[in-house]
PDB file of C-alpha atoms in Angstrom:
ATOM      1  CA  MET M   1     -48.489   6.604 -21.624  1.00 84.00           C
ATOM      2  CA  ILE M   2     -46.587   9.878 -21.588  1.00 90.00           C
ATOM      3  CA  SER M   3     -47.050  13.068 -23.550  1.00 94.00           C
ATOM      4  CA  ALA M   4     -46.372  16.786 -23.186  1.00 95.00           C
ATOM      5  CA  TYR M   5     -47.805  20.152 -24.059  1.00 96.00           C
ATOM      6  CA  VAL M   6     -45.852  21.880 -26.801  1.00 95.00           C
ATOM      7  CA  ASP M   7     -47.994  24.979 -27.273  1.00 95.00           C
ATOM      8  CA  MET M   8     -45.620  27.277 -25.456  1.00 94.00           C
ATOM      9  CA  LEU M   9     -44.459  27.564 -29.076  1.00 94.00           C
ATOM     10  CA  VAL M  10     -47.087  29.496 -30.994  1.00 93.00           C
ATOM     11  CA  ASP M  11     -47.234  28.072 -34.523  1.00 93.00           C
ATOM     12  CA  LEU M  12     -48.223  24.475 -35.195  1.00 93.00           C
ATOM     13  CA  GLU M  13     -45.181  23.647 -37.325  1.00 94.00           C
ATOM     14  CA  SER M  14     -42.879  24.498 -34.390  1.00 95.00           C
ATOM     15  CA  GLN M  15     -45.087  22.497 -32.042  1.00 95.00           C
ATOM     16  CA  ILE M  16     -44.881  19.439 -34.283  1.00 94.00           C
ATOM     17  CA  GLU M  17     -41.100  19.804 -34.573  1.00 95.00           C
ATOM     18  CA  LEU M  18     -40.797  19.907 -30.776  1.00 95.00           C
ATOM     19  CA  PHE M  19     -43.206  16.982 -30.410  1.00 95.00           C
ATOM     20  CA  LYS M  20     -41.005  14.867 -32.676  1.00 94.00           C
ATOM     21  CA  ALA M  21     -37.838  15.910 -30.847  1.00 94.00           C
ATOM     22  CA  LEU M  22     -39.381  14.787 -27.545  1.00 94.00           C
ATOM     23  CA  ASN M  23     -40.250  11.338 -28.963  1.00 91.00           C
ATOM     24  CA  LEU M  24     -43.712  11.388 -27.439  1.00 90.00           C
ATOM     25  CA  ASP M  25     -46.602   8.949 -27.624  1.00 81.00           C
ATOM     26  CA  LYS M  26     -49.505  11.348 -28.050  1.00 89.00           C
ATOM     27  CA  PHE M  27     -49.890  14.910 -29.247  1.00 93.00           C
ATOM     28  CA  VAL M  28     -51.864  17.114 -26.862  1.00 94.00           C
ATOM     29  CA  LEU M  29     -53.701  19.700 -28.924  1.00 95.00           C
ATOM     30  CA  ARG M  30     -54.580  22.705 -26.780  1.00 95.00           C
ATOM     31  CA  ASP M  31     -53.685  26.003 -28.476  1.00 95.00           C
ATOM     32  CA  PHE M  32     -52.020  27.267 -31.582  1.00 91.00           C
ATOM     33  CA  ASN M  33     -51.725  30.842 -32.791  1.00 91.00           C
ATOM     34  CA  HIS M  34     -53.052  31.849 -29.343  1.00 92.00           C
ATOM     35  CA  LEU M  35     -56.389  30.133 -29.977  1.00 94.00           C
ATOM     36  CA  ASN M  36     -57.813  27.138 -28.120  1.00 96.00           C
ATOM     37  CA  VAL M  37     -58.938  24.108 -30.112  1.00 96.00           C
ATOM     38  CA  TYR M  38     -62.567  24.634 -29.030  1.00 96.00           C
ATOM     39  CA  ASP M  39     -62.603  27.966 -30.889  1.00 96.00           C
ATOM     40  CA  PHE M  40     -60.826  26.820 -34.062  1.00 96.00           C
ATOM     41  CA  SER M  41     -62.373  27.986 -37.310  1.00 96.00           C
ATOM     42  CA  GLU M  42     -63.006  25.458 -40.059  1.00 96.00           C
ATOM     43  CA  GLU M  43     -59.929  26.819 -41.804  1.00 96.00           C
ATOM     44  CA  ALA M  44     -57.812  26.195 -38.680  1.00 94.00           C
ATOM     45  CA  ILE M  45     -59.243  22.686 -38.278  1.00 95.00           C
ATOM     46  CA  ASP M  46     -58.378  21.913 -41.909  1.00 95.00           C
ATOM     47  CA  GLU M  47     -54.856  23.255 -41.410  1.00 94.00           C
ATOM     48  CA  VAL M  48     -54.267  21.135 -38.296  1.00 94.00           C
ATOM     49  CA  GLU M  49     -55.767  18.055 -39.915  1.00 93.00           C
ATOM     50  CA  THR M  50     -53.537  18.456 -42.973  1.00 94.00           C
ATOM     51  CA  LEU M  51     -50.363  18.928 -40.916  1.00 94.00           C
ATOM     52  CA  PHE M  52     -51.197  15.940 -38.710  1.00 93.00           C
ATOM     53  CA  LYS M  53     -51.720  13.716 -41.756  1.00 92.00           C
ATOM     54  CA  LEU M  54     -48.526  14.986 -43.351  1.00 94.00           C
ATOM     55  CA  ASN M  55     -46.535  14.277 -40.181  1.00 93.00           C
ATOM     56  CA  LYS M  56     -48.398  11.048 -39.330  1.00 91.00           C
ATOM     57  CA  ILE M  57     -49.490  12.319 -35.926  1.00 90.00           C
ATOM     58  CA  SER M  58     -52.235  10.249 -34.355  1.00 78.00           C
ATOM     59  CA  PRO M  59     -53.785   9.676 -31.896  1.00 74.00           C
ATOM     60  CA  LEU M  60     -53.948  12.735 -29.637  1.00 82.00           C
ATOM     61  CA  TYR M  61     -55.702  14.436 -26.749  1.00 92.00           C
ATOM     62  CA  LEU M  62     -57.767  17.592 -27.042  1.00 96.00           C
ATOM     63  CA  ASP M  63     -57.502  20.024 -24.131  1.00 96.00           C
ATOM     64  CA  ILE M  64     -60.415  22.450 -23.987  1.00 96.00           C
ATOM     65  CA  THR M  65     -59.466  25.442 -21.839  1.00 96.00           C
ATOM     66  CA  LYS M  66     -62.734  27.359 -22.220  1.00 95.00           C
ATOM     67  CA  THR M  67     -64.171  28.455 -18.876  1.00 94.00           C
ATOM     68  CA  TYR M  68     -67.927  27.998 -18.493  1.00 93.00           C
ATOM     69  CA  ASP M  69     -70.485  28.002 -15.691  1.00 93.00           C
ATOM     70  CA  VAL M  70     -73.360  25.676 -14.829  1.00 90.00           C
ATOM     71  CA  TYR M  71     -75.794  27.818 -16.833  1.00 92.00           C
ATOM     72  CA  GLY M  72     -73.815  27.719 -20.073  1.00 91.00           C
ATOM     73  CA  ILE M  73     -72.031  24.395 -20.443  1.00 89.00           C
ATOM     74  CA  LEU M  74     -69.884  23.418 -23.371  1.00 94.00           C
ATOM     75  CA  ASP M  75     -71.534  22.393 -26.622  1.00 95.00           C
ATOM     76  CA  VAL M  76     -71.428  18.583 -26.584  1.00 95.00           C
ATOM     77  CA  GLU M  77     -71.938  18.365 -30.337  1.00 96.00           C
ATOM     78  CA  ARG M  78     -68.920  20.641 -30.786  1.00 96.00           C
ATOM     79  CA  LEU M  79     -66.803  18.292 -28.626  1.00 96.00           C
ATOM     80  CA  ILE M  80     -67.956  15.276 -30.641  1.00 96.00           C
ATOM     81  CA  TYR M  81     -67.268  17.058 -33.927  1.00 97.00           C
ATOM     82  CA  LEU M  82     -63.739  18.043 -32.908  1.00 96.00           C
ATOM     83  CA  ALA M  83     -63.007  14.521 -31.671  1.00 95.00           C
ATOM     84  CA  LYS M  84     -64.115  13.068 -35.005  1.00 94.00           C
ATOM     85  CA  ARG M  85     -62.134  15.558 -37.062  1.00 94.00           C
ATOM     86  CA  PHE M  86     -58.952  14.915 -35.087  1.00 93.00           C
ATOM     87  CA  LYS M  87     -59.594  11.196 -34.674  1.00 92.00           C
ATOM     88  CA  THR M  88     -59.339  11.030 -30.915  1.00 94.00           C
ATOM     89  CA  LYS M  89     -61.405   9.593 -28.087  1.00 93.00           C
ATOM     90  CA  ASP M  90     -59.783  11.652 -25.310  1.00 94.00           C
ATOM     91  CA  ILE M  91     -60.887  15.152 -24.316  1.00 96.00           C
ATOM     92  CA  LEU M  92     -59.901  17.225 -21.298  1.00 96.00           C
ATOM     93  CA  ILE M  93     -62.226  20.015 -20.150  1.00 96.00           C
ATOM     94  CA  LYS M  94     -62.585  22.250 -17.104  1.00 95.00           C
ATOM     95  CA  VAL M  95     -65.005  21.705 -14.247  1.00 93.00           C
ATOM     96  CA  PRO M  96     -67.872  24.235 -14.581  1.00 92.00           C
ATOM     97  CA  THR M  97     -67.664  27.227 -12.270  1.00 90.00           C
ATOM     98  CA  ILE M  98     -70.279  27.897  -9.596  1.00 89.00           C
ATOM     99  CA  LYS M  99     -71.000  30.927  -7.430  1.00 89.00           C
ATOM    100  CA  ASP M 100     -73.014  29.417  -4.579  1.00 90.00           C
ATOM    101  CA  PHE M 101     -72.619  25.688  -4.032  1.00 88.00           C
ATOM    102  CA  ASN M 102     -75.585  25.360  -1.688  1.00 90.00           C
ATOM    103  CA  ILE M 103     -77.892  26.900  -4.265  1.00 92.00           C
ATOM    104  CA  GLU M 104     -76.313  25.468  -7.410  1.00 92.00           C
ATOM    105  CA  LYS M 105     -75.137  22.010  -6.354  1.00 91.00           C
ATOM    106  CA  ASP M 106     -78.024  20.188  -8.028  1.00 93.00           C
ATOM    107  CA  ILE M 107     -77.554  21.909 -11.382  1.00 93.00           C
ATOM    108  CA  PHE M 108     -73.779  21.473 -10.952  1.00 93.00           C
ATOM    109  CA  ILE M 109     -74.244  17.690 -10.831  1.00 94.00           C
ATOM    110  CA  GLU M 110     -76.931  17.695 -13.506  1.00 94.00           C
ATOM    111  CA  GLN M 111     -74.843  19.599 -16.047  1.00 93.00           C
ATOM    112  CA  ILE M 112     -71.786  17.384 -15.580  1.00 94.00           C
ATOM    113  CA  GLN M 113     -74.008  14.320 -15.990  1.00 95.00           C
ATOM    114  CA  LEU M 114     -75.345  15.826 -19.219  1.00 93.00           C
ATOM    115  CA  LEU M 115     -71.798  16.322 -20.523  1.00 94.00           C
ATOM    116  CA  LEU M 116     -70.823  12.751 -19.688  1.00 95.00           C
ATOM    117  CA  ALA M 117     -74.021  11.317 -21.166  1.00 94.00           C
ATOM    118  CA  GLY M 118     -73.653  13.451 -24.274  1.00 94.00           C
ATOM    119  CA  VAL M 119     -70.235  12.072 -25.211  1.00 94.00           C
ATOM    120  CA  LYS M 120     -70.954   8.513 -24.069  1.00 91.00           C
ATOM    121  CA  LYS M 121     -72.813   7.568 -27.243  1.00 89.00           C
ATOM    122  CA  ASP M 122     -69.641   8.302 -29.209  1.00 92.00           C
ATOM    123  CA  LYS M 123     -67.502   6.465 -26.656  1.00 93.00           C
ATOM    124  CA  LEU M 124     -65.430   9.530 -25.843  1.00 95.00           C
ATOM    125  CA  ASN M 125     -63.331   9.711 -22.688  1.00 94.00           C
ATOM    126  CA  LEU M 126     -63.999  12.964 -20.867  1.00 96.00           C
ATOM    127  CA  THR M 127     -61.554  14.094 -18.170  1.00 96.00           C
ATOM    128  CA  PHE M 128     -62.072  17.163 -15.985  1.00 96.00           C
ATOM    129  CA  ASN M 129     -59.160  19.509 -15.307  1.00 95.00           C
ATOM    130  CA  LEU M 130     -59.366  21.024 -11.827  1.00 92.00           C
ATOM    131  CA  SER M 131     -58.635  24.723 -11.399  1.00 88.00           C
ATOM    132  CA  TYR M 132     -58.082  24.269  -7.625  1.00 91.00           C
ATOM    133  CA  ASP M 133     -60.222  27.369  -7.131  1.00 86.00           C
ATOM    134  CA  VAL M 134     -63.208  25.134  -6.394  1.00 82.00           C
ATOM    135  CA  ASP M 135     -63.445  24.057  -2.769  1.00 84.00           C
ATOM    136  CA  SER M 136     -62.290  20.463  -2.315  1.00 89.00           C
ATOM    137  CA  ALA M 137     -65.572  19.686  -0.513  1.00 89.00           C
ATOM    138  CA  TYR M 138     -67.403  20.343  -3.803  1.00 89.00           C
ATOM    139  CA  ILE M 139     -65.153  17.874  -5.588  1.00 93.00           C
ATOM    140  CA  ALA M 140     -65.768  15.289  -2.861  1.00 94.00           C
ATOM    141  CA  TYR M 141     -69.515  15.787  -3.341  1.00 93.00           C
ATOM    142  CA  LEU M 142     -69.105  15.455  -7.112  1.00 93.00           C
ATOM    143  CA  ILE M 143     -67.263  12.145  -6.732  1.00 96.00           C
ATOM    144  CA  LYS M 144     -69.934  10.892  -4.329  1.00 95.00           C
ATOM    145  CA  GLU M 145     -72.699  11.709  -6.811  1.00 95.00           C
ATOM    146  CA  ILE M 146     -70.899  10.650 -10.021  1.00 95.00           C
ATOM    147  CA  LYS M 147     -68.603   7.790  -9.132  1.00 94.00           C
ATOM    148  CA  GLU M 148     -67.373   7.254 -12.698  1.00 94.00           C
ATOM    149  CA  ILE M 149     -66.120  10.832 -13.136  1.00 96.00           C
ATOM    150  CA  LYS M 150     -62.450  11.222 -14.109  1.00 97.00           C
ATOM    151  CA  PHE M 151     -60.030  14.021 -13.250  1.00 97.00           C
ATOM    152  CA  SER M 152     -56.548  15.152 -14.100  1.00 96.00           C
ATOM    153  CA  PHE M 153     -54.170  15.809 -11.203  1.00 97.00           C
ATOM    154  CA  ASN M 154     -51.843  18.800 -11.487  1.00 97.00           C
ATOM    155  CA  PRO M 155     -49.621  19.109  -8.385  1.00 97.00           C
ATOM    156  CA  GLY M 156     -47.796  22.179  -9.745  1.00 97.00           C
ATOM    157  CA  LEU M 157     -51.023  24.114 -10.250  1.00 96.00           C
ATOM    158  CA  CYS M 158     -52.335  22.875  -6.909  1.00 96.00           C
ATOM    159  CA  TYR M 159     -49.224  24.232  -5.170  1.00 96.00           C
ATOM    160  CA  GLU M 160     -49.440  27.489  -7.128  1.00 96.00           C
ATOM    161  CA  LYS M 161     -53.003  27.974  -5.848  1.00 95.00           C
ATOM    162  CA  GLU M 162     -51.695  27.312  -2.314  1.00 95.00           C
ATOM    163  CA  LYS M 163     -53.748  24.161  -1.807  1.00 94.00           C
ATOM    164  CA  SER M 164     -52.553  20.942  -0.203  1.00 94.00           C
ATOM    165  CA  VAL M 165     -51.133  18.708  -2.943  1.00 95.00           C
ATOM    166  CA  THR M 166     -51.324  15.658  -0.695  1.00 96.00           C
ATOM    167  CA  SER M 167     -54.937  16.315   0.286  1.00 95.00           C
ATOM    168  CA  TYR M 168     -56.074  16.758  -3.306  1.00 95.00           C
ATOM    169  CA  TYR M 169     -54.260  13.620  -4.395  1.00 96.00           C
ATOM    170  CA  ARG M 170     -55.904  11.650  -1.618  1.00 96.00           C
ATOM    171  CA  LEU M 171     -59.282  13.041  -2.661  1.00 95.00           C
ATOM    172  CA  ILE M 172     -59.148  12.200  -6.376  1.00 96.00           C
ATOM    173  CA  LYS M 173     -56.635   9.335  -6.616  1.00 95.00           C
ATOM    174  CA  ASN M 174     -59.342   6.747  -7.373  1.00 96.00           C
ATOM    175  CA  ASN M 175     -60.784   8.930 -10.144  1.00 96.00           C
ATOM    176  CA  LEU M 176     -57.601   9.827 -12.017  1.00 97.00           C
ATOM    177  CA  SER M 177     -57.034   9.393 -15.733  1.00 96.00           C
ATOM    178  CA  HIS M 178     -54.288  11.988 -16.324  1.00 96.00           C
ATOM    179  CA  VAL M 179     -51.451  13.564 -14.349  1.00 97.00           C
ATOM    180  CA  ILE M 180     -50.050  16.920 -15.507  1.00 97.00           C
ATOM    181  CA  LEU M 181     -46.509  17.757 -14.411  1.00 97.00           C
ATOM    182  CA  PHE M 182     -44.487  20.926 -13.927  1.00 96.00           C
ATOM    183  CA  ASP M 183     -42.658  22.254 -10.879  1.00 97.00           C
ATOM    184  CA  LEU M 184     -42.339  25.551  -9.007  1.00 96.00           C
ATOM    185  CA  ASN M 185     -40.088  26.932  -6.310  1.00 95.00           C
ATOM    186  CA  GLU M 186     -41.276  28.545  -3.086  1.00 95.00           C
ATOM    187  CA  ASN M 187     -41.941  31.834  -4.922  1.00 93.00           C
ATOM    188  CA  LYS M 188     -44.037  30.121  -7.633  1.00 94.00           C
ATOM    189  CA  LYS M 189     -41.196  30.578 -10.118  1.00 93.00           C
ATOM    190  CA  PRO M 190     -39.893  27.948 -12.581  1.00 94.00           C
ATOM    191  CA  SER M 191     -38.044  24.913 -11.273  1.00 95.00           C
ATOM    192  CA  LEU M 192     -36.688  21.687 -12.685  1.00 96.00           C
ATOM    193  CA  ILE M 193     -38.994  18.767 -11.949  1.00 96.00           C
ATOM    194  CA  GLY M 194     -38.152  17.296  -8.571  1.00 94.00           C
ATOM    195  CA  TYR M 195     -36.316  20.366  -7.283  1.00 95.00           C
ATOM    196  CA  GLY M 196     -39.345  22.554  -6.624  1.00 95.00           C
ATOM    197  CA  LYS M 197     -41.982  22.602  -3.922  1.00 96.00           C
ATOM    198  CA  ALA M 198     -44.826  20.797  -5.694  1.00 96.00           C
ATOM    199  CA  THR M 199     -43.658  17.380  -4.380  1.00 96.00           C
ATOM    200  CA  ILE M 200     -43.678  15.957  -7.909  1.00 96.00           C
ATOM    201  CA  LEU M 201     -41.416  12.962  -7.304  1.00 96.00           C
ATOM    202  CA  GLU M 202     -43.141  12.141  -4.028  1.00 96.00           C
ATOM    203  CA  HIS M 203     -46.456  11.944  -5.844  1.00 96.00           C
ATOM    204  CA  LEU M 204     -44.993   9.978  -8.748  1.00 96.00           C
ATOM    205  CA  ASP M 205     -43.981   7.442  -6.100  1.00 95.00           C
ATOM    206  CA  LYS M 206     -47.524   7.449  -4.746  1.00 96.00           C
ATOM    207  CA  LEU M 207     -48.937   6.942  -8.232  1.00 96.00           C
ATOM    208  CA  LYS M 208     -46.693   3.911  -8.741  1.00 94.00           C
ATOM    209  CA  ARG M 209     -47.669   2.591  -5.326  1.00 94.00           C
ATOM    210  CA  ASP M 210     -51.345   3.036  -6.184  1.00 95.00           C
ATOM    211  CA  ASN M 211     -50.901   1.303  -9.557  1.00 95.00           C
ATOM    212  CA  PHE M 212     -51.913   4.320 -11.654  1.00 95.00           C
ATOM    213  CA  LYS M 213     -52.606   3.220 -15.251  1.00 92.00           C
ATOM    214  CA  GLY M 214     -53.495   6.553 -16.822  1.00 94.00           C
ATOM    215  CA  SER M 215     -51.477   9.092 -18.788  1.00 93.00           C
ATOM    216  CA  TYR M 216     -48.727  11.499 -17.750  1.00 96.00           C
ATOM    217  CA  ILE M 217     -48.625  14.867 -19.518  1.00 95.00           C
ATOM    218  CA  LEU M 218     -45.686  17.211 -18.997  1.00 96.00           C
ATOM    219  CA  ASP M 219     -46.236  20.925 -19.055  1.00 95.00           C
ATOM    220  CA  THR M 220     -43.368  23.325 -18.592  1.00 92.00           C
ATOM    221  CA  ASN M 221     -42.574  26.817 -17.384  1.00 92.00           C
ATOM    222  CA  LEU M 222     -38.905  26.542 -18.407  1.00 93.00           C
ATOM    223  CA  LEU M 223     -39.070  28.411 -21.721  1.00 93.00           C
ATOM    224  CA  GLU M 224     -38.870  31.742 -19.908  1.00 91.00           C
ATOM    225  CA  TYR M 225     -35.742  30.530 -18.106  1.00 91.00           C
ATOM    226  CA  VAL M 226     -34.052  29.596 -21.396  1.00 92.00           C
ATOM    227  CA  GLU M 227     -35.007  32.916 -22.966  1.00 91.00           C
ATOM    228  CA  GLU M 228     -34.032  35.052 -19.958  1.00 89.00           C
ATOM    229  CA  ARG M 229     -31.189  33.141 -18.256  1.00 86.00           C
ATOM    230  CA  GLN M 230     -28.543  35.601 -19.422  1.00 85.00           C
ATOM    231  CA  THR M 231     -30.234  38.348 -17.384  1.00 84.00           C
ATOM    232  CA  ILE M 232     -28.836  36.856 -14.170  1.00 83.00           C
ATOM    233  CA  TYR M 233     -25.343  37.798 -15.336  1.00 82.00           C
ATOM    234  CA  LYS M 234     -26.159  41.414 -16.160  1.00 76.00           C
ATOM    235  CA  ARG M 235     -25.587  44.409 -13.912  1.00 62.00           C
ATOM    236  CA  LYS M 236     -28.444  45.241 -11.578  1.00 57.00           C
ATOM    237  CA  PHE M 237     -30.583  48.270 -12.327  1.00 49.00           C
ATOM    238  CA  LYS M 238     -32.232  49.761  -9.262  1.00 52.00           C
ATOM    239  CA  ILE M 239     -35.942  50.091  -9.988  1.00 51.00           C
ATOM    240  CA  PRO M 240     -37.649  49.670  -6.594  1.00 53.00           C
ATOM    241  CA  PHE M 241     -41.073  48.406  -7.716  1.00 48.00           C
ATOM    242  CA  LEU M 242     -39.445  45.756  -9.948  1.00 52.00           C
ATOM    243  CA  LYS M 243     -36.818  44.645  -7.445  1.00 58.00           C
ATOM    244  CA  LYS M 244     -38.770  41.876  -5.701  1.00 60.00           C
ATOM    245  CA  GLY M 245     -39.948  40.204  -8.912  1.00 60.00           C
ATOM    246  CA  ARG M 246     -36.526  40.442 -10.511  1.00 68.00           C
ATOM    247  CA  ASN M 247     -34.825  39.007  -7.450  1.00 83.00           C
ATOM    248  CA  GLN M 248     -37.257  36.097  -7.373  1.00 88.00           C
ATOM    249  CA  ASN M 249     -36.682  35.372 -11.050  1.00 87.00           C
ATOM    250  CA  LYS M 250     -32.917  35.667 -10.588  1.00 88.00           C
ATOM    251  CA  LYS M 251     -33.003  33.239  -7.665  1.00 90.00           C
ATOM    252  CA  ALA M 252     -35.050  30.741  -9.662  1.00 91.00           C
ATOM    253  CA  TYR M 253     -32.829  30.974 -12.740  1.00 91.00           C
ATOM    254  CA  GLU M 254     -29.644  30.687 -10.663  1.00 90.00           C
ATOM    255  CA  ALA M 255     -30.978  27.533  -9.000  1.00 92.00           C
ATOM    256  CA  ILE M 256     -31.631  25.971 -12.406  1.00 92.00           C
ATOM    257  CA  GLU M 257     -28.201  27.071 -13.689  1.00 91.00           C
ATOM    258  CA  ASN M 258     -26.554  25.447 -10.666  1.00 91.00           C
ATOM    259  CA  ARG M 259     -28.526  22.222 -11.016  1.00 92.00           C
ATOM    260  CA  LEU M 260     -27.566  22.007 -14.679  1.00 92.00           C
ATOM    261  CA  GLY M 261     -23.945  23.019 -14.009  1.00 91.00           C
ATOM    262  CA  LEU M 262     -24.072  25.897 -16.470  1.00 89.00           C
ATOM    263  CA  ALA M 263     -21.968  29.046 -16.702  1.00 89.00           C
ATOM    264  CA  GLN M 264     -22.632  32.283 -18.591  1.00 87.00           C
ATOM    265  CA  THR M 265     -20.820  31.145 -21.723  1.00 88.00           C
ATOM    266  CA  ASP M 266     -22.671  27.820 -21.898  1.00 90.00           C
ATOM    267  CA  GLU M 267     -25.592  27.373 -24.238  1.00 90.00           C
ATOM    268  CA  ILE M 268     -28.758  25.366 -23.705  1.00 91.00           C
ATOM    269  CA  SER M 269     -31.699  24.911 -26.038  1.00 92.00           C
ATOM    270  CA  PHE M 270     -35.272  24.719 -24.861  1.00 94.00           C
ATOM    271  CA  ASP M 271     -35.993  21.468 -26.706  1.00 93.00           C
ATOM    272  CA  LYS M 272     -32.994  19.710 -25.099  1.00 95.00           C
ATOM    273  CA  LEU M 273     -33.962  20.946 -21.653  1.00 95.00           C
ATOM    274  CA  TYR M 274     -37.587  19.869 -22.133  1.00 96.00           C
ATOM    275  CA  GLU M 275     -36.406  16.527 -23.503  1.00 95.00           C
ATOM    276  CA  SER M 276     -34.388  15.978 -20.316  1.00 95.00           C
ATOM    277  CA  GLN M 277     -37.509  16.602 -18.220  1.00 96.00           C
ATOM    278  CA  VAL M 278     -39.523  14.144 -20.309  1.00 95.00           C
ATOM    279  CA  SER M 279     -36.735  11.551 -20.032  1.00 94.00           C
ATOM    280  CA  LEU M 280     -36.606  12.013 -16.265  1.00 94.00           C
ATOM    281  CA  VAL M 281     -40.305  11.263 -15.917  1.00 94.00           C
ATOM    282  CA  LYS M 282     -40.106   8.336 -18.340  1.00 92.00           C
ATOM    283  CA  ARG M 283     -37.332   6.762 -16.260  1.00 91.00           C
ATOM    284  CA  TYR M 284     -39.068   7.526 -12.990  1.00 90.00           C
ATOM    285  CA  ILE M 285     -42.398   5.918 -13.874  1.00 89.00           C
ATOM    286  CA  LYS M 286     -40.935   2.714 -15.286  1.00 83.00           C
TER     287      LYS M 286
END
């Protein structure tokens, strides 16, 4: 199963249009109008529900991006309600944050168990998105205590947080339900999948080797490249405190231009570029 985030476009109509252009299996509902699904008003829920029915979009994942700690976990009834309204069984949420593992490890485990037990009666599939800010030893302890727990694996984010992609994969590979994909260069700037430093293709090979049966979800940081690529052809303006960032962006954009064989007068649309990334992954995981 393969899907992709489309909420780099703000309004839901544009997201649905991009979703259709990408010929995807499942719609991942995370944000629209700069609001996460967990915080949707009833009016927003009605609007999404109507547009999904109109466009025959079902089933889908819900991605809850709300950050919470072990003393204020997510409202399980809210998760169940959203799943019922959007007719899905799959929800992605964050791992709760902790300040002192030695003091809070018991409540850390207890609260995650409560979340899993709370959605179990409605047969919902709960997957935890790692922030890679949590020490890997805590995740190892979590797996030891709750063997059935499921995670998403995001090598791009792992690399961005300067953690070992290989080590994290080895740690959670037996507890994976989703893999989230985007790539970065050595300066944490946008890259085409497979040409960055997040070892995406290497880990896709490992997933095939390990007989991964879960879902692949593409994310992308390439919209900024499409919107700003013409800046690499403009004259340089000497502003010292902006120089490093601009040079890093320019280097990243030039690398993508070269890989795509583009010149200044060439045009490229974001949806076609994103579609090529989706097609690459589809071919690679066959």
